[in-house]
Short mmCIF file of C-alpha atoms in Angstrom, two decimals:
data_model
loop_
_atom_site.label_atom_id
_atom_site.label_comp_id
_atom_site.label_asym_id
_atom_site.label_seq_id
_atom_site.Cartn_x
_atom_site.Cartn_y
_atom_site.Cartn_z
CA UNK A 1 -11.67 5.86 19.80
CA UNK A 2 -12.67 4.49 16.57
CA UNK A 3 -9.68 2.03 14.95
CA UNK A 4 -7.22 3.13 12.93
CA UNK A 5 -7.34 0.12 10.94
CA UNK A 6 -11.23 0.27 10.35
CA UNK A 7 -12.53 0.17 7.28
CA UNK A 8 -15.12 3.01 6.23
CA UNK A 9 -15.61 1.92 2.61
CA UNK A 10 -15.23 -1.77 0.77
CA UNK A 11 -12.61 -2.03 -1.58
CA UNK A 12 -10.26 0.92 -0.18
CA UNK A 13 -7.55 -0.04 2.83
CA UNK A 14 -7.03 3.38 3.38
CA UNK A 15 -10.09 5.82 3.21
CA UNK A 16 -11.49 6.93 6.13
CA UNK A 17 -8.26 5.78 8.63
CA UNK A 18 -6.42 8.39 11.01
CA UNK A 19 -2.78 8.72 10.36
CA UNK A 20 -1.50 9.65 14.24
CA UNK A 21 1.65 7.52 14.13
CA UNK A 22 2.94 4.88 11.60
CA UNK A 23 2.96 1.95 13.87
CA UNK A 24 -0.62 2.07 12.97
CA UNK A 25 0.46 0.95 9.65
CA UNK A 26 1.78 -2.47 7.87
CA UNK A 27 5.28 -2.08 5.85
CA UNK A 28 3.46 -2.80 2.78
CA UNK A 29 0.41 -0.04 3.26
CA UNK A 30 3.69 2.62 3.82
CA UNK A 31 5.51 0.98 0.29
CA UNK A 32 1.68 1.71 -0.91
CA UNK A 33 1.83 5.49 0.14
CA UNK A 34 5.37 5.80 -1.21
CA UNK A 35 4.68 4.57 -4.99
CA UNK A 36 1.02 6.92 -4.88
CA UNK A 37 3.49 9.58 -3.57
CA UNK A 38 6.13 9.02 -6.67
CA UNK A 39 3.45 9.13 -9.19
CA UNK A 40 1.70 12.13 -7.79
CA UNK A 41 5.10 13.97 -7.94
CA UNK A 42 5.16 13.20 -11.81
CA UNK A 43 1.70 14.26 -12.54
CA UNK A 44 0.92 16.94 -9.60
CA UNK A 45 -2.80 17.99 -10.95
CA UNK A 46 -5.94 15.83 -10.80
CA UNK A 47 -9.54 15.98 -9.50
CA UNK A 48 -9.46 13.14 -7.18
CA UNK A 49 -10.59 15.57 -4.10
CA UNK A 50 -12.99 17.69 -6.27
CA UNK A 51 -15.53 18.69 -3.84
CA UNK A 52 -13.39 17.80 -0.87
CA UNK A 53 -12.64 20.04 2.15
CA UNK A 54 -9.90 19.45 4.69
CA UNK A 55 -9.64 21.82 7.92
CA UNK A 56 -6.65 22.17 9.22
CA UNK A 57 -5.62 23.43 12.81
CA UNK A 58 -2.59 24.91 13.40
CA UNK A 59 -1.85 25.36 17.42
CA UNK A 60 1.77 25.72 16.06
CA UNK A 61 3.06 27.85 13.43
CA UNK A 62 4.09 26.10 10.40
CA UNK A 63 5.86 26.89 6.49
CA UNK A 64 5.72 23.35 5.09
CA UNK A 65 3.05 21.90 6.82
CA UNK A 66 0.59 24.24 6.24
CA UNK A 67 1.39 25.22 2.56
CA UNK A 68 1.97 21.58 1.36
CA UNK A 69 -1.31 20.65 2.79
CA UNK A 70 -3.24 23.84 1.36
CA UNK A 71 -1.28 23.11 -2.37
CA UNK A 72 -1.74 19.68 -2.09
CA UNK A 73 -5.44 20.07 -1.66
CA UNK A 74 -5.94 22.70 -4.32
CA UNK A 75 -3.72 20.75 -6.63
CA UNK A 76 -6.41 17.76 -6.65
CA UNK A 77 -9.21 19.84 -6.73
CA UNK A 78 -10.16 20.12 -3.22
CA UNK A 79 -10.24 23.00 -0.85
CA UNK A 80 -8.45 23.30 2.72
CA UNK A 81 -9.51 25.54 5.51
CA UNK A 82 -6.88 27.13 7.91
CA UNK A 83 -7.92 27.37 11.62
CA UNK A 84 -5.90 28.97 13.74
CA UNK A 85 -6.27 27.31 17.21
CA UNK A 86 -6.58 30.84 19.05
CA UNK A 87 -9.30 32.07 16.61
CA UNK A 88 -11.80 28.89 16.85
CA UNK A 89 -14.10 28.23 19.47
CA UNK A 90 -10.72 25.83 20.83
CA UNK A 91 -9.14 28.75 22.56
CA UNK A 92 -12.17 29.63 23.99
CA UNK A 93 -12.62 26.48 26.22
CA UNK A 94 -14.68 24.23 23.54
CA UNK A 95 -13.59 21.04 24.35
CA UNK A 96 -12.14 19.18 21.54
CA UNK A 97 -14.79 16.59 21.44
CA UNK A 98 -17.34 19.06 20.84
CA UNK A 99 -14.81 20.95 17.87
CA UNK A 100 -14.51 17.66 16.70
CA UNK A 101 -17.94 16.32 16.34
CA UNK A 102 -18.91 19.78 14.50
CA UNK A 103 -15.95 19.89 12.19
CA UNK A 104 -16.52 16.06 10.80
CA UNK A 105 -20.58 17.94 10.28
CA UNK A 106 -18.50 20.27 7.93
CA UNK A 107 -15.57 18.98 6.39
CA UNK A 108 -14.23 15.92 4.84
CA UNK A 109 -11.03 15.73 6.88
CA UNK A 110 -8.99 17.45 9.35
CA UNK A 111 -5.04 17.73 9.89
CA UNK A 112 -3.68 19.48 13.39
CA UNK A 113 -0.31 20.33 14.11
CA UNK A 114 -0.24 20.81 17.95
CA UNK A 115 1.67 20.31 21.22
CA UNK A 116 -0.16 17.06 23.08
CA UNK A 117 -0.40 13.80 21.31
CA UNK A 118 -3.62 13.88 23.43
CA UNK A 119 -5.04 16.40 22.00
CA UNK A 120 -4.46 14.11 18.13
CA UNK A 121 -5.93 11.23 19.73
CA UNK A 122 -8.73 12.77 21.50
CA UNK A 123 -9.83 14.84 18.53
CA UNK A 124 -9.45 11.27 16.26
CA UNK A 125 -12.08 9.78 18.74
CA UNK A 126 -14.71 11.77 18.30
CA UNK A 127 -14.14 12.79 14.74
CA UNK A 128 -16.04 10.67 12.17
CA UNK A 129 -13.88 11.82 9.82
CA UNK A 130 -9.65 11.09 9.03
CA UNK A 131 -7.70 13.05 11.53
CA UNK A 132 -3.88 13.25 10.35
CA UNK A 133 -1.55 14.35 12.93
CA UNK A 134 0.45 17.24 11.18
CA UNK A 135 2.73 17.13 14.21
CA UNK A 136 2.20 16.50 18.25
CA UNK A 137 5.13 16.41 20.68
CA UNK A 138 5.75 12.71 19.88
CA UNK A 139 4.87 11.96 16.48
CA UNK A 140 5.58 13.95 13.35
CA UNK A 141 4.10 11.45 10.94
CA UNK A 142 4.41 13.29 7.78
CA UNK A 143 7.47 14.56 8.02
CA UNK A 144 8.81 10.89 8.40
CA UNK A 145 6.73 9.64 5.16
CA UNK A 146 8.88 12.96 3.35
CA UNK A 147 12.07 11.52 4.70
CA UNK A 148 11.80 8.13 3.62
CA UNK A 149 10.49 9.19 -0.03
CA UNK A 150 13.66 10.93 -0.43
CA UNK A 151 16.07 8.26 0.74
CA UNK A 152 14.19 6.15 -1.84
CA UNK A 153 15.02 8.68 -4.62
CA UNK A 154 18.69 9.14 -3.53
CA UNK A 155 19.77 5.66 -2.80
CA UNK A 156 17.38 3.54 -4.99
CA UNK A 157 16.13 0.94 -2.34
CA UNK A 158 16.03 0.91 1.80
CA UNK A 159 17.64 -2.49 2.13
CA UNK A 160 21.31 -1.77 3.29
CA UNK A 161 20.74 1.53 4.22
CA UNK A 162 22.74 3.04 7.63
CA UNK A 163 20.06 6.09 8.12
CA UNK A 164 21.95 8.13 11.52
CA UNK A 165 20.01 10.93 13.64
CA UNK A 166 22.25 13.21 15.25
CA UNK A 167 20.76 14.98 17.97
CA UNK A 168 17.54 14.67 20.27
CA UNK A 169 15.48 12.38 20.70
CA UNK A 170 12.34 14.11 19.44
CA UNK A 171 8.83 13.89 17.68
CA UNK A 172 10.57 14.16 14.07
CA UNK A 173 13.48 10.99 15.64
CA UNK A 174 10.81 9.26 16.70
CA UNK A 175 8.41 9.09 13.29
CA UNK A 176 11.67 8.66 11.77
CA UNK A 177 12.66 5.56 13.50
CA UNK A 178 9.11 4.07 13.09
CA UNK A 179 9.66 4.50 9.93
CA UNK A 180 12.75 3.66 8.54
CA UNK A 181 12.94 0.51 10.95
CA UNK A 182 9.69 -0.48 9.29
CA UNK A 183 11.32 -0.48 6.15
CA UNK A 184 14.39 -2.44 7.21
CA UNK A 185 17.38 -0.02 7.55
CA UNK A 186 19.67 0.30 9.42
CA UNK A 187 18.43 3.01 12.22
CA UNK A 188 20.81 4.87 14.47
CA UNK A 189 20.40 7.80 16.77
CA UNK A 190 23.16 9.47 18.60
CA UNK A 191 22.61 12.20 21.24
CA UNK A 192 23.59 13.52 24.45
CA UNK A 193 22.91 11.28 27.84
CA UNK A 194 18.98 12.75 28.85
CA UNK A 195 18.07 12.61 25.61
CA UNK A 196 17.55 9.64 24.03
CA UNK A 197 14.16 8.95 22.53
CA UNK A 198 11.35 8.06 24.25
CA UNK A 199 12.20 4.22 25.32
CA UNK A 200 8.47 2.63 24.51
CA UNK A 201 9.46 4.00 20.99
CA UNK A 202 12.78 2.94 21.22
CA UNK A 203 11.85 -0.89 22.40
CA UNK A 204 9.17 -0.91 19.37
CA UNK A 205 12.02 0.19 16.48
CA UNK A 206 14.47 -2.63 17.61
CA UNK A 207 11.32 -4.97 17.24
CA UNK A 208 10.27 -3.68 13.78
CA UNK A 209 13.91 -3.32 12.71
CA UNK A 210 14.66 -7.09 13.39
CA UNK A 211 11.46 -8.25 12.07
CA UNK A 212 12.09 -6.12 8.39
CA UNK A 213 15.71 -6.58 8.13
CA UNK A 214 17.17 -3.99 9.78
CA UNK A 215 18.97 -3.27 13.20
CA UNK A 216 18.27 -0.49 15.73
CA UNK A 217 21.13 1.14 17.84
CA UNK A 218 22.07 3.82 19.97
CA UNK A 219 25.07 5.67 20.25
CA UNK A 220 26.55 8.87 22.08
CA UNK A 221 29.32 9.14 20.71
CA UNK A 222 28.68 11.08 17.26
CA UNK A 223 31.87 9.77 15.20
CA UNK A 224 31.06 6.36 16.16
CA UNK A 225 27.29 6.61 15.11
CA UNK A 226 28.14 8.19 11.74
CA UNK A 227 30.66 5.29 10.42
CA UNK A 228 30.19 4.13 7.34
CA UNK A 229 26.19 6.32 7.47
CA UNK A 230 24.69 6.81 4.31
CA UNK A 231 22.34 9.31 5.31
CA UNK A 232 22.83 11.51 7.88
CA UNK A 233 19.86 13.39 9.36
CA UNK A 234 19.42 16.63 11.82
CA UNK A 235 16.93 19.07 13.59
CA UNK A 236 17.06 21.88 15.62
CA UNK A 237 18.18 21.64 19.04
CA UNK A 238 15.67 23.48 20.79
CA UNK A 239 11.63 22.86 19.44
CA UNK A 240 8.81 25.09 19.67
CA UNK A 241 7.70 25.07 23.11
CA UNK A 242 11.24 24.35 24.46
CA UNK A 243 12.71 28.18 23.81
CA UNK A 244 13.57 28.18 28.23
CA UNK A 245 15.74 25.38 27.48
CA UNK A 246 17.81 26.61 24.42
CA UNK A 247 21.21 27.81 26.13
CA UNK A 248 21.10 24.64 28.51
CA UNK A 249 20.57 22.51 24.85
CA UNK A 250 23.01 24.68 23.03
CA UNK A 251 25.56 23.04 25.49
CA UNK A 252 24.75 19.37 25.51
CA UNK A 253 24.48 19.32 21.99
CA UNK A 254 27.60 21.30 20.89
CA UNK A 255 29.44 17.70 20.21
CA UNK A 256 26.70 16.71 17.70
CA UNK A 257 26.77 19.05 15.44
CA UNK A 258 26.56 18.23 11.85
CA UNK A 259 30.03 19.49 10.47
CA UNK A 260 32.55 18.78 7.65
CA UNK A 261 34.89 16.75 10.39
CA UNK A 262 31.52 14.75 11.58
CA UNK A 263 30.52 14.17 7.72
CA UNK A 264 33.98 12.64 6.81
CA UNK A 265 33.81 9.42 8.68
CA UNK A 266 30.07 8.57 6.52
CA UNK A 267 30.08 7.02 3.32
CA UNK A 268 31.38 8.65 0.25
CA UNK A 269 27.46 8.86 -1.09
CA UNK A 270 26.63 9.94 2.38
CA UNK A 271 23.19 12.63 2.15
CA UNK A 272 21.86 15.17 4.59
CA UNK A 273 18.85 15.67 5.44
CA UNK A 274 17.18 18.26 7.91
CA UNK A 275 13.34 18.65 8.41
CA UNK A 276 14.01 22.69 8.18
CA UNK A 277 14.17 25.33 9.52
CA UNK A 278 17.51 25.15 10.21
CA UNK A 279 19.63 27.22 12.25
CA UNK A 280 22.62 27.17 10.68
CA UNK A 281 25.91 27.06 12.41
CA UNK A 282 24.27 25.32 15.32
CA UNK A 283 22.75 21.84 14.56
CA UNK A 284 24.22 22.10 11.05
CA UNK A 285 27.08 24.26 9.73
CA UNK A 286 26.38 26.32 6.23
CA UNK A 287 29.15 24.33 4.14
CA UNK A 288 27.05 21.04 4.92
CA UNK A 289 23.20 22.53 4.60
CA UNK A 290 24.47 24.19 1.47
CA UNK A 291 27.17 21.88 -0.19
CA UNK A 292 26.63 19.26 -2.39
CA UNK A 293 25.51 16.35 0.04
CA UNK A 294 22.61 18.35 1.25
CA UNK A 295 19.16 17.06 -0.06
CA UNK A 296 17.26 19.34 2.33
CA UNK A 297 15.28 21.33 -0.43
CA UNK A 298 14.45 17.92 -2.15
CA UNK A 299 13.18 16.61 0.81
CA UNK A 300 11.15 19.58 1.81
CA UNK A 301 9.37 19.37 -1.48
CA UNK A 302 8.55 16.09 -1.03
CA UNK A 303 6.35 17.05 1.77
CA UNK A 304 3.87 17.91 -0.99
CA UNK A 305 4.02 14.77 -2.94
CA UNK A 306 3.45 12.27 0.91
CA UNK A 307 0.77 14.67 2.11
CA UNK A 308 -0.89 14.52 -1.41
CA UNK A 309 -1.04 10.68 -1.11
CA UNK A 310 -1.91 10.25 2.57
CA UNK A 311 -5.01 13.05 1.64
CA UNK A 312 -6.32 11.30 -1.66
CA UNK A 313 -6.35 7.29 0.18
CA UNK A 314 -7.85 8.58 3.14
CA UNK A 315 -10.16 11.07 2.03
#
């Protein structure tokens, strides 16, 4: 598998790199993405990709992913290709070596948003081209680089921060934690016993939280997690893929609900976030998605702005 941290061109940290999870990353190359993203979001248009093609395959459906990648490309003159995993020679039985090797003959880069973080990494080691993991079961890099942008915007720095995840322990938790640990907050997860986030993940935020400033903790009891929180962050109980498990979820996960009663006992300033979609009056209710502490749209536009920076430095 060809490095992550290799460099494909002098002069340029980030061009040619994968972006398959931010622990690939240094605090100061994610600070890096964040100010590109902040001055892309003031001046959207440019031609830095003019001539550029990104392919993008989608083994799950997607809104934001998809259309933030496709805008973001056309917005900086490029073009991106949509490739529906059942329609390419993928869901035929080409291996993804081979779909690899010929799409890096063809495009510039390539994005997937699929089920097996296997499937990311195998595709980024035969590629010779950037492969950015648009979401696998573990990682949901982007998503995480769209969180942190917006906790930036709302609460001016990341030092000081008490950033809580309510519910489970999933891809989006787990790019989250990466993330915001990297960048010395305060990370805390609460969810039902069973699950918690993956524990490799887990033992690697409490080492990058200490090391930037932060802490790491986990909690099961919601009220107790939320204390004080200054951002307060949910997703869907049941993921794509996990549709058998929804009424045994719905159950465990009642308690952690993001409600007016859980919402009191955070700060004053306290935001809420949500990757979307939402199901509301399950993970969240409407008066919190929908009331005045609810940043959800801003954040979901500010997938746009992180994919449009990740794109231009590694492409």
């Amino acid at each position: 598998m060809k490095s992550s941290t290799a460099l494909k061109s002098v002069g340029n940290a980030f061009k040619g790199r994968d972006v398959v999870t931010w622990l690939d990353y240094s605090t100061d190359e994610i600070l890096e993405l964040l100010d590109l993203a902040q001055s892309l979001k003031k001046q959207p248009h440019s031609k830095k990709l003019e001539g550029k093609t990104l392919a993008m395959i989608f083994e799950k459906s997607s809104t934001r992913t998809r259309v933030s990648f496709e805008a973001g490309m056309l917005q900086m003159g490029g073009h991106a290709i949509y490739l529906n995993s059942k329609d390419i020679q993928l869901g035929r039985g080409e291996t993804i070596a081979d779909t690899a090797k010929v799409l890096s003959s063809y495009v510039d880069g390539i994005m997937i948003r699929t089920f097996h973080t296997e499937t990311v990494t195998e595709l980024a080691k035969h590629a010779s081209v950037p492969v950015i993991n648009g979401l696998c079961d573990t990682y949901h890099p982007c998503q995480a680089l769209a969180d942190v942008l917006t906790i930036l915007e709302l609460k001016g720095s990341f030092k000081g921060v008490k950033a809580v995840f309510i519910g489970d322990g999933n891809n989006v938790a787990h790019s989250f934690m990466i993330l915001a640990a990297k960048l010395g907050m305060d990370v805390v997860v609460s969810c039902p016993e069973g699950y918690e986030p993956v524990k490799e993940i887990e033992e690697q935020t409490l080492q990058l939280a200490k090391l930037n400033g932060g802490s790491y903790t986990l909690h099961y009891d919601p009220v107790e997690a939320v204390a004080g929180a200054n951002i307060v962050y949910t997703d869907v109980w049941a993921s794509m893929g996990q549709e058998e498990e929804a009424e045994t979820r719905m159950t465990a996960f009642t308690p952690y609900q993001v409600n007016a009663g859980l919402m009191s006992h955070a700060a004053a300033d306290a935001s809420f976030l949500h990757c979307l979609p939402a199901h509301r009056e399950e993970e969240v209710t409407a008066e919190v998605i929908d009331g005045p502490q609810s940043a959800v749209f801003q954040q979901a536009e500010n997938r746009l702005h992180v994919q449009k920076a990740i794109l231009q430095s590694v492409l």
